[in-house]
Amino acid sequence: KHEFVHGTIHAMAGATERHHTIAGNVFAADHAAARRGQHCRPFTGDMRLRLDGGNLYDDPDVMLVCNPQDDDPMFKSQPCMLAEISLPGTEGIDRREKLAACLKIASLREYLIVSQEQMAVDLYQRTSGADWLHGQLGADQLFSSACLPLSLTVREMYAGLAVE
């Protein structure tokens, strides 16, 4: 797996079982909510996100697209929600470069950084225009999506894993 950043291709390590379980739980909740009459489509990490006019490409762990005009079969550019499952080795990139690039996306309403090591989620939600509200959610706190009629506890994101 690779990422394309300003003309340079970067190799990425494969994901762990924990990573896939968390991403799968978030995707499954998005998918179930989208099936209830919404026009949103959830995607897993193999769908590319095109940023900065094509100078950046990312592979978010979970992406929710609610604009039917965002219909390119190879990449999406107008997500409503992005979720990154963070490892200690990728956390800096998730919190700096990826976060800065993604918060510029006009269609984006929420960005989640989900820790793989502990039950904790950093949630960025757009309040208006370019303003973002940042909060940290613990195990029994609820994530209520601005994109879908979806409420999910952080504990549900980690279902099937032994995590504190």
Short mmCIF file of C-alpha atoms in Angstrom, two decimals:
data_model
loop_
_atom_site.label_atom_id
_atom_site.label_comp_id
_atom_site.label_asym_id
_atom_site.label_seq_id
_atom_site.Cartn_x
_atom_site.Cartn_y
_atom_site.Cartn_z
CA LYS A 1 0.00 0.00 0.00
CA HIS A 2 1.26 3.49 -0.87
CA GLU A 3 0.35 7.15 -0.46
CA PHE A 4 1.05 9.90 -3.00
CA VAL A 5 2.11 13.20 -1.43
CA HIS A 6 3.16 16.16 -3.64
CA GLY A 7 4.69 13.98 -6.33
CA THR A 8 6.36 11.48 -3.99
CA ILE A 9 5.16 7.94 -3.36
CA HIS A 10 5.49 6.70 0.23
CA ALA A 11 5.31 3.00 1.16
CA MET A 12 3.01 2.13 4.05
CA ALA A 13 3.08 -0.88 6.35
CA GLY A 14 0.15 -3.28 6.40
CA ALA A 15 -2.53 -2.96 9.07
CA THR A 16 -2.89 -5.18 12.14
CA GLU A 17 -5.86 -7.30 13.15
CA ARG A 18 -6.78 -4.67 15.78
CA HIS A 19 -6.70 -1.97 13.13
CA HIS A 20 -8.97 -3.94 10.81
CA THR A 21 -11.40 -4.78 13.63
CA ILE A 22 -11.83 -1.13 14.66
CA ALA A 23 -12.12 0.07 11.05
CA GLY A 24 -14.61 -2.73 10.35
CA ASN A 25 -16.76 -1.76 13.32
CA VAL A 26 -16.88 1.91 12.25
CA PHE A 27 -17.57 0.92 8.62
CA ALA A 28 -20.33 -1.53 9.64
CA ALA A 29 -22.11 1.14 11.73
CA ASP A 30 -21.86 3.64 8.85
CA HIS A 31 -23.08 1.04 6.37
CA ALA A 32 -26.07 0.08 8.51
CA ALA A 33 -27.04 3.73 9.03
CA ALA A 34 -26.63 4.52 5.32
CA ARG A 35 -28.95 1.64 4.39
CA ARG A 36 -31.78 3.31 6.33
CA GLY A 37 -32.69 5.59 3.44
CA GLN A 38 -29.61 7.82 3.34
CA HIS A 39 -27.70 8.63 0.18
CA CYS A 40 -24.31 8.25 1.85
CA ARG A 41 -21.82 5.55 0.88
CA PRO A 42 -19.15 4.25 3.27
CA PHE A 43 -15.78 3.04 2.00
CA THR A 44 -12.86 1.21 3.58
CA GLY A 45 -9.15 1.96 3.24
CA ASP A 46 -8.82 0.83 -0.36
CA MET A 47 -10.83 3.77 -1.73
CA ARG A 48 -8.51 6.69 -2.42
CA LEU A 49 -9.18 10.22 -1.22
CA ARG A 50 -8.02 12.90 -3.66
CA LEU A 51 -6.80 16.07 -1.94
CA ASP A 52 -5.25 19.35 -3.00
CA GLY A 53 -6.33 19.11 -6.65
CA GLY A 54 -4.63 15.75 -7.08
CA ASN A 55 -1.28 16.61 -5.46
CA LEU A 56 -2.17 14.43 -2.48
CA TYR A 57 -3.85 11.05 -2.29
CA ASP A 58 -4.71 9.38 0.97
CA ASP A 59 -6.29 6.06 1.91
CA PRO A 60 -8.47 6.86 4.93
CA ASP A 61 -9.37 3.83 7.01
CA VAL A 62 -13.08 4.69 6.75
CA MET A 63 -14.60 7.34 4.50
CA LEU A 64 -18.24 8.35 4.20
CA VAL A 65 -19.33 10.16 1.02
CA CYS A 66 -22.79 11.74 0.92
CA ASN A 67 -22.57 13.71 -2.33
CA PRO A 68 -23.97 11.65 -5.27
CA GLN A 69 -21.88 13.76 -7.69
CA ASP A 70 -18.68 12.41 -6.11
CA ASP A 71 -18.90 9.42 -8.44
CA ASP A 72 -15.41 8.70 -9.77
CA PRO A 73 -14.93 4.91 -9.47
CA MET A 74 -11.24 5.19 -8.47
CA PHE A 75 -11.18 7.98 -5.87
CA LYS A 76 -13.42 10.30 -3.88
CA SER A 77 -12.86 14.00 -3.19
CA GLN A 78 -15.92 15.15 -1.19
CA PRO A 79 -16.16 13.07 1.99
CA CYS A 80 -18.52 13.96 4.81
CA MET A 81 -16.68 11.85 7.42
CA LEU A 82 -13.18 10.41 7.66
CA ALA A 83 -11.82 8.03 10.31
CA GLU A 84 -8.17 7.15 10.80
CA ILE A 85 -7.17 4.26 13.06
CA SER A 86 -3.97 5.50 14.63
CA LEU A 87 -0.86 3.51 15.51
CA PRO A 88 2.01 4.90 17.57
CA GLY A 89 4.11 5.00 14.37
CA THR A 90 1.47 6.87 12.32
CA GLU A 91 -0.09 9.03 15.01
CA GLY A 92 2.09 12.05 14.27
CA ILE A 93 1.17 12.00 10.57
CA ASP A 94 -2.53 11.47 11.41
CA ARG A 95 -2.51 14.46 13.76
CA ARG A 96 -0.40 16.81 11.63
CA GLU A 97 -0.25 16.39 7.86
CA LYS A 98 -3.42 14.35 7.32
CA LEU A 99 -5.47 16.39 9.75
CA ALA A 100 -4.33 19.72 8.26
CA ALA A 101 -5.03 18.56 4.69
CA CYS A 102 -8.40 16.98 5.50
CA LEU A 103 -9.82 19.87 7.54
CA LYS A 104 -9.54 22.00 4.38
CA ILE A 105 -12.07 19.79 2.54
CA ALA A 106 -15.25 21.87 2.19
CA SER A 107 -17.58 18.85 2.36
CA LEU A 108 -15.96 17.32 5.45
CA ARG A 109 -18.06 17.57 8.61
CA GLU A 110 -16.21 15.17 10.91
CA TYR A 111 -12.75 13.66 11.27
CA LEU A 112 -12.03 10.91 13.79
CA ILE A 113 -8.64 9.74 15.00
CA VAL A 114 -9.25 6.42 16.73
CA SER A 115 -6.44 5.06 18.91
CA GLN A 116 -5.55 1.45 18.29
CA GLU A 117 -3.87 1.14 21.68
CA GLN A 118 -6.53 2.50 24.08
CA MET A 119 -10.25 3.23 23.98
CA ALA A 120 -9.99 6.87 22.95
CA VAL A 121 -11.19 8.91 19.99
CA ASP A 122 -10.25 12.42 18.97
CA LEU A 123 -13.25 13.96 17.24
CA TYR A 124 -13.12 17.05 15.05
CA GLN A 125 -16.55 18.34 14.00
CA ARG A 126 -17.15 21.34 11.77
CA THR A 127 -19.25 23.98 13.52
CA SER A 128 -19.46 26.48 10.63
CA GLY A 129 -17.35 27.51 7.67
CA ALA A 130 -13.74 26.81 8.59
CA ASP A 131 -14.38 26.47 12.34
CA TRP A 132 -13.85 23.11 14.02
CA LEU A 133 -14.70 21.81 17.47
CA HIS A 134 -12.24 19.27 18.90
CA GLY A 135 -13.11 16.84 21.67
CA GLN A 136 -11.83 13.61 23.10
CA LEU A 137 -14.22 10.72 23.66
CA GLY A 138 -13.68 7.95 26.19
CA ALA A 139 -15.02 4.39 26.32
CA ASP A 140 -18.64 5.07 27.26
CA GLN A 141 -19.05 8.34 25.41
CA LEU A 142 -21.23 8.61 22.34
CA PHE A 143 -20.20 9.65 18.85
CA SER A 144 -23.23 11.18 17.09
CA SER A 145 -22.57 11.66 13.41
CA ALA A 146 -23.39 14.91 11.64
CA CYS A 147 -23.55 13.00 8.33
CA LEU A 148 -25.92 10.15 9.16
CA PRO A 149 -28.52 9.30 11.78
CA LEU A 150 -25.86 7.34 13.64
CA SER A 151 -24.92 7.17 17.30
CA LEU A 152 -22.12 4.85 18.32
CA THR A 153 -20.28 4.54 21.62
CA VAL A 154 -16.52 4.42 21.59
CA ARG A 155 -16.79 0.99 23.25
CA GLU A 156 -18.79 -0.23 20.21
CA MET A 157 -15.97 0.92 17.93
CA TYR A 158 -13.70 -1.51 19.80
CA ALA A 159 -16.16 -4.43 19.89
CA GLY A 160 -14.38 -7.78 19.77
CA LEU A 161 -11.12 -6.43 21.21
CA ALA A 162 -9.61 -6.50 24.68
CA VAL A 163 -8.85 -2.80 25.16
CA GLU A 164 -8.95 -0.52 28.21
#
